[in-house]
Amino acid sequence: NQFSNHSIIGGLYSGQIVIWDLRAKQVPVQRASGHNHPVFSLNVVGTQNSNNLVSVSNDGKLCMWNLNMMSAPTKTIELKSKGKQQQQTAQQSTTQDINCTSLCFSEGDTNSFYAGTEDGTIYQCQINPQMGDDHIIEIFEGHQGPVTSLSLHPSIEQSKNLNGLLLSSSFDWTARLWNPRISTDSLFTLESAEDYVYDAQWHPTIPGTFMCIDGEGYLDVWNLLAVSYTHLTLPTIYSVQISVVAVSLKKK
C-alpha cells in the first residue's frame, strides 16, 4: 500500500484478500472475501487522504474496497465483453466474462484502468462509464497467452512524449509496448525472454527505462531513450522462481 508504510495487501488463490500490519504479529490483521476464483491483481487508488483498494480475478468481477472496513466490497462490477457469434444464418450478440489476470491505473486516476486477461487480450475500461453500462472503452489484442502484468509509464515532466505508454508481459514469453492514444496495435514486441515473462515495470523516475523478469531468473533492463539493453541473471533464492520486479527509491 503506497499510502501506508506499514500495510501489505495480498490476494489469495482462494479468492480472499488479506492485509498484514508490519507493526503487529505475522498473521493478517484483516481478511475479506469477495471473489470466487484466485485474486490476480490489486491496486490502491486515490490520494493519501481518500483511497480505495481495487481487486480483480478470473471470475470476471472487479471489486472496490474500503481499507478501513473490509467486511464486504463497497462496489462490485461484472466485467463483460461484447462479441458476435454466427448461428445458422442469424448473428446474435453475446457477452462473455473478462477473466482478469492483471490490472493497472494511471497516476491519480480512480476511474479508467487497463485489465489484462487469460486469453491475452487487454481492455481499457471505466469503473463508472460516461454513457450506458458498458465498461469497455477499447480492446488491445496481440498476446498469445495470459497477460501477467501491466504498467503505465509514470508522468515525468522531462518525458511528456512517453507518458501514458503501456507495458505488458505475458506467458507467451514476450513483453509488448503500446501507445493507447494512437493505436490498438502494439508498437513493438520484446522477445528476449527465456521463459514466461512474469512481470514488467517502468522505472518510477528514469524516463523510458523498464525491467522485465522471466521464469528462468533473467532480468532484462531496457532504456528506450538510449536504445540500450542489459540482460542479467539473478541468483535463485531458495530455489524459488522470481516472478515480481519492483524499484525501491529508499536509500539504505
mmCIF file of N, CA and C in Angstrom, residues 53 70 103 144 147 160 176 189 193 201 209 218 228 243:
data_model
loop_
_atom_site.group_PDB
_atom_site.id
_atom_site.type_symbol
_atom_site.label_atom_id
_atom_site.label_comp_id
_atom_site.label_asym_id
_atom_site.label_seq_id
_atom_site.Cartn_x
_atom_site.Cartn_y
_atom_site.Cartn_z
ATOM 1 N N LEU A 53 -9.147 0.224 -2.344
ATOM 2 C CA LEU A 53 -8.496 -0.934 -2.918
ATOM 3 C C LEU A 53 -9.356 -1.477 -4.055
ATOM 4 N N MET A 70 -13.320 -3.914 5.657
ATOM 5 C CA MET A 70 -13.195 -4.923 4.611
ATOM 6 C C MET A 70 -14.217 -6.048 4.729
ATOM 7 N N LEU A 103 -3.874 -5.814 -13.775
ATOM 8 C CA LEU A 103 -4.632 -4.560 -13.653
ATOM 9 C C LEU A 103 -3.673 -3.416 -13.433
ATOM 10 N N GLN A 144 -0.440 -13.921 -26.979
ATOM 11 C CA GLN A 144 -0.963 -15.262 -27.247
ATOM 12 C C GLN A 144 -1.073 -16.099 -25.971
ATOM 13 N N VAL A 147 -2.001 -12.430 -19.756
ATOM 14 C CA VAL A 147 -1.245 -11.202 -19.502
ATOM 15 C C VAL A 147 -0.902 -11.168 -18.014
ATOM 16 N N LYS A 160 7.408 13.968 -21.585
ATOM 17 C CA LYS A 160 5.969 14.004 -21.814
ATOM 18 C C LYS A 160 5.536 13.099 -22.964
ATOM 19 N N ARG A 176 5.292 -6.465 -24.422
ATOM 20 C CA ARG A 176 4.888 -5.588 -25.515
ATOM 21 C C ARG A 176 4.749 -4.152 -25.024
ATOM 22 N N THR A 189 7.338 -5.680 -30.020
ATOM 23 C CA THR A 189 7.324 -6.838 -29.145
ATOM 24 C C THR A 189 8.748 -7.198 -28.750
ATOM 25 N N ALA A 193 13.090 -12.950 -23.736
ATOM 26 C CA ALA A 193 12.888 -13.794 -22.556
ATOM 27 C C ALA A 193 13.237 -15.248 -22.840
ATOM 28 N N GLN A 201 7.881 -3.711 -15.475
ATOM 29 C CA GLN A 201 7.549 -2.467 -14.776
ATOM 30 C C GLN A 201 8.454 -1.332 -15.233
ATOM 31 N N THR A 209 12.833 3.902 -19.068
ATOM 32 C CA THR A 209 13.539 2.721 -18.570
ATOM 33 C C THR A 209 12.553 1.746 -17.926
ATOM 34 N N TYR A 218 16.021 -14.390 -15.385
ATOM 35 C CA TYR A 218 16.697 -13.325 -16.125
ATOM 36 C C TYR A 218 15.963 -12.000 -15.942
ATOM 37 N N SER A 228 19.306 1.173 -25.242
ATOM 38 C CA SER A 228 20.222 0.226 -24.608
ATOM 39 C C SER A 228 19.439 -0.931 -23.995
ATOM 40 N N SER A 243 9.204 -13.894 -9.660
ATOM 41 C CA SER A 243 8.047 -13.595 -10.502
ATOM 42 C C SER A 243 7.593 -12.148 -10.428
#
